Every structure is written in C-alpha cells, then in structure tokens.
mmCIF file of C-alpha atoms in Angstrom:
data_model
loop_
_atom_site.group_PDB
_atom_site.id
_atom_site.type_symbol
_atom_site.label_atom_id
_atom_site.label_comp_id
_atom_site.label_asym_id
_atom_site.label_seq_id
_atom_site.Cartn_x
_atom_site.Cartn_y
_atom_site.Cartn_z
ATOM 1 C CA MET H 979 26.893 -3.677 7.879
ATOM 2 C CA GLN H 980 24.811 -6.872 7.597
ATOM 3 C CA TYR H 981 22.002 -8.317 9.610
ATOM 4 C CA MET H 982 21.092 -12.075 9.501
ATOM 5 C CA GLU H 983 17.959 -13.170 11.461
ATOM 6 C CA LYS H 984 15.718 -16.205 11.450
ATOM 7 C CA LYS H 985 12.044 -16.153 11.571
ATOM 8 C CA ARG H 986 11.087 -17.456 15.048
ATOM 9 C CA LEU H 987 8.029 -19.101 16.629
ATOM 10 C CA LEU H 988 6.056 -16.885 18.781
ATOM 11 C CA PHE H 989 6.245 -19.581 21.484
ATOM 12 C CA PHE H 990 9.468 -18.706 23.469
ATOM 13 C CA GLY H 991 10.994 -17.046 20.289
ATOM 14 C CA LEU H 992 12.557 -20.233 19.202
ATOM 15 C CA PRO H 993 14.053 -20.374 15.699
ATOM 16 C CA TRP H 994 12.397 -23.520 14.498
ATOM 17 C CA THR H 995 11.329 -22.156 11.088
ATOM 18 C CA PHE H 996 13.081 -22.471 7.794
ATOM 19 C CA THR H 997 12.943 -18.736 6.866
ATOM 20 C CA LYS H 998 16.127 -16.612 7.094
ATOM 21 C CA TYR H 999 16.309 -12.874 6.475
ATOM 22 C CA THR H 1000 19.618 -11.133 5.379
ATOM 23 C CA VAL H 1001 19.760 -7.383 5.256
ATOM 24 C CA THR H 1002 22.831 -5.889 3.591
ATOM 25 C CA ASP H 1003 23.742 -2.378 2.427
ATOM 26 C CA GLU H 1004 22.081 -2.861 -0.903
ATOM 27 C CA PHE H 1005 19.312 -5.385 -0.585
ATOM 28 C CA ILE H 1006 17.082 -7.644 1.588
ATOM 29 C CA THR H 1007 17.038 -11.435 0.957
ATOM 30 C CA VAL H 1008 14.413 -13.763 2.240
ATOM 31 C CA ASN H 1009 15.206 -17.417 2.062
ATOM 32 C CA SER H 1010 12.438 -19.809 2.989
ATOM 33 C CA GLY H 1011 11.492 -23.424 2.801
ATOM 34 C CA LEU H 1012 12.897 -26.823 3.634
ATOM 35 C CA LEU H 1013 12.027 -29.169 0.729
ATOM 36 C CA ARG H 1014 11.201 -26.501 -1.867
ATOM 37 C CA GLN H 1015 13.398 -23.464 -1.174
ATOM 38 C CA GLU H 1016 12.559 -19.980 -2.323
ATOM 39 C CA GLU H 1017 14.813 -16.900 -2.387
ATOM 40 C CA ASN H 1018 13.396 -13.447 -2.732
ATOM 41 C CA ASP H 1019 15.406 -10.221 -3.111
ATOM 42 C CA CYS H 1020 14.505 -6.671 -2.869
ATOM 43 C CA TYR H 1021 16.851 -3.749 -3.486
ATOM 44 C CA LEU H 1022 16.827 -1.202 -0.676
ATOM 45 C CA TYR H 1023 16.451 1.763 -3.069
ATOM 46 C CA LYS H 1024 12.991 0.410 -3.856
ATOM 47 C CA ILE H 1025 11.865 0.567 -0.308
ATOM 48 C CA ILE H 1026 9.515 3.526 0.304
ATOM 49 C CA ASP H 1027 8.472 3.132 3.902
ATOM 50 C CA VAL H 1028 9.125 0.866 6.929
ATOM 51 C CA ARG H 1029 6.841 0.002 9.831
ATOM 52 C CA LEU H 1030 7.576 -1.885 12.970
ATOM 53 C CA GLU H 1031 4.750 -3.948 14.630
ATOM 54 C CA THR H 1032 4.997 -5.744 17.934
ATOM 55 C CA SER H 1033 2.260 -7.667 19.528
ATOM 56 C CA LEU H 1034 2.015 -8.412 23.129
ATOM 57 C CA ALA H 1035 3.432 -11.867 22.696
ATOM 58 C CA GLU H 1036 6.268 -10.552 20.516
ATOM 59 C CA ARG H 1037 7.144 -8.081 23.203
ATOM 60 C CA ILE H 1038 7.273 -10.669 25.885
ATOM 61 C CA PHE H 1039 9.728 -12.770 23.952
ATOM 62 C CA GLY H 1040 11.739 -9.747 22.509
ATOM 63 C CA LEU H 1041 10.580 -10.113 18.897
ATOM 64 C CA GLY H 1042 8.967 -7.878 16.244
ATOM 65 C CA THR H 1043 7.742 -7.785 12.710
ATOM 66 C CA VAL H 1044 9.117 -5.290 10.212
ATOM 67 C CA HIS H 1045 7.023 -4.342 7.181
ATOM 68 C CA CYS H 1046 8.987 -2.896 4.175
ATOM 69 C CA PHE H 1047 6.622 -1.199 1.758
ATOM 70 C CA SER H 1048 8.355 -1.082 -1.654
ATOM 71 C CA GLY H 1049 7.957 -0.656 -5.371
ATOM 72 C CA ASP H 1050 9.076 -4.232 -5.847
ATOM 73 C CA VAL H 1051 6.649 -6.254 -8.213
ATOM 74 C CA THR H 1052 7.066 -9.558 -6.440
ATOM 75 C CA ASP H 1053 6.499 -8.431 -2.902
ATOM 76 C CA PRO H 1054 5.222 -4.924 -2.271
ATOM 77 C CA ASP H 1055 4.747 -5.505 1.428
ATOM 78 C CA LEU H 1056 7.890 -7.494 2.468
ATOM 79 C CA LYS H 1057 7.494 -8.756 5.998
ATOM 80 C CA LEU H 1058 10.358 -9.849 8.216
ATOM 81 C CA GLN H 1059 8.306 -11.649 10.802
ATOM 82 C CA HIS H 1060 9.067 -12.432 14.359
ATOM 83 C CA ILE H 1061 12.718 -11.321 14.398
ATOM 84 C CA ARG H 1062 14.989 -10.193 17.182
ATOM 85 C CA HIS H 1063 16.534 -6.727 17.174
ATOM 86 C CA ALA H 1064 13.538 -5.622 15.023
ATOM 87 C CA LYS H 1065 13.681 -1.947 16.015
ATOM 88 C CA GLU H 1066 17.426 -1.670 15.142
ATOM 89 C CA ILE H 1067 16.885 -3.408 11.858
ATOM 90 C CA LYS H 1068 13.896 -1.254 10.971
ATOM 91 C CA ASN H 1069 15.928 1.955 11.583
ATOM 92 C CA TYR H 1070 18.890 0.595 9.606
ATOM 93 C CA ILE H 1071 16.706 -0.246 6.658
ATOM 94 C CA LEU H 1072 15.022 3.162 6.766
ATOM 95 C CA LYS H 1073 18.413 4.987 6.851
ATOM 96 C CA GLN H 1074 20.063 2.691 4.300
ATOM 97 C CA SER H 1075 17.217 2.843 1.869
ATOM 98 C CA GLU H 1076 17.398 6.682 1.727
ATOM 99 C CA GLU H 1077 21.191 6.467 1.312
ATOM 100 C CA GLU H 1078 20.685 3.965 -1.648
ATOM 101 C CA ARG H 1079 18.095 6.261 -3.311
ATOM 102 C CA LEU H 1080 20.536 9.192 -3.025
ATOM 103 C CA LYS H 1081 23.470 7.087 -4.357
ATOM 104 C CA ARG H 1082 21.477 5.846 -7.325
ATOM 105 C CA LYS H 1083 19.801 9.300 -7.856
ATOM 106 C CA THR H 1084 16.411 7.778 -7.684
ATOM 107 C CA LEU H 1085 13.373 9.889 -6.809
ATOM 108 C CA ASN H 1086 10.171 8.358 -5.546
ATOM 109 C CA THR H 1087 7.147 10.653 -5.858
ATOM 110 C CA GLN H 1088 3.481 10.010 -5.275
ATOM 111 C CA SER H 1089 0.346 11.785 -6.675
ATOM 112 C CA LEU H 1090 -2.206 13.264 -4.429
ATOM 113 C CA ASP H 1091 -4.554 10.239 -4.735
ATOM 114 C CA GLY H 1092 -1.755 7.935 -3.215
ATOM 115 C CA SER H 1093 -0.824 6.037 -6.321
ATOM 116 C CA ALA H 1094 2.802 6.022 -7.564
ATOM 117 C CA ASP H 1095 3.792 8.651 -10.203
ATOM 118 C CA MET H 1096 4.421 6.774 -13.490
ATOM 119 C CA ASP H 1097 7.830 8.746 -13.821
ATOM 120 C CA ALA H 1098 9.075 7.266 -10.619
ATOM 121 C CA MET H 1099 8.355 3.787 -11.991
ATOM 122 C CA GLY H 1100 10.474 4.349 -15.045
ATOM 123 C CA GLN H 1101 7.526 5.027 -17.454
ATOM 124 C CA ILE H 1102 6.938 8.182 -19.312
ATOM 125 C CA ASP H 1103 3.864 10.314 -18.443
ATOM 126 C CA SER H 1104 1.596 10.861 -21.458
ATOM 127 C CA CYS H 1105 1.478 14.640 -20.664
ATOM 128 C CA ASP H 1106 5.320 14.844 -21.107
ATOM 129 C CA LEU H 1107 5.071 13.965 -24.786
#
C-alpha cells in the first residue's frame, strides 16, 4: 500500500505548498521546495512512535499533522503537516513500522532514564566487553 499526500495550507485545506509526502511499505519520503528541492527519507523500521495532532482549524478543514518519532539522525521528529487522511496514515505507519522491525529482526529498547540503549543503535555497550 502507498499513500501520497501534499502539505496543505490551513486556509481551506488547499494544496498550494511545494511539499509532498510519500508513505510506502518500507519508508517515508518528504519532497519539499520549488527552486531548491530537498528529499528526505526515513525507513519505517526506525520509527519508534507516532502521534496525531489536530488543531481546531485542521479539524474544520479535515486535516491533521502526524509526528513520527524515529531514531533517524537527520530528522528525529518527522512531521507530515496538514495532510488529509491523517488518522488512517498514522495507523498505517504505526502498524507497518512494527512489521518492518519484525521483518528486519530489529529491537528497539530504552533505558529507564528515557535515552536510547546503545545496543539498539548498533553500538556495543561498554559493560558487554
């Protein structure tokens, strides 16, 4: 399954921006810009948690903002801003990210203080030596 959405203006939900989001089975791609284009990818297995935010104006125009919290270095809080079908996309990302972690046999653990465990980031803990 694949979702393609454009970032929209909050005013009537019109797609007059130059940002396009593509969500596939394996990754999320954000293409933005008109004169200077930028493309940012994030693998779904790196996504730890997903949050949906909808302001009053977004609810009026049927939009939402999906926050993808990931272990990605370039964008740890990837935002899909002012998109349609936000709840459906959020649920898909949450489900698919879990499936991708299981498929790649990737385990994401956190320590009690909330920081990521070094083993989950691919580094060796000093107490393992």
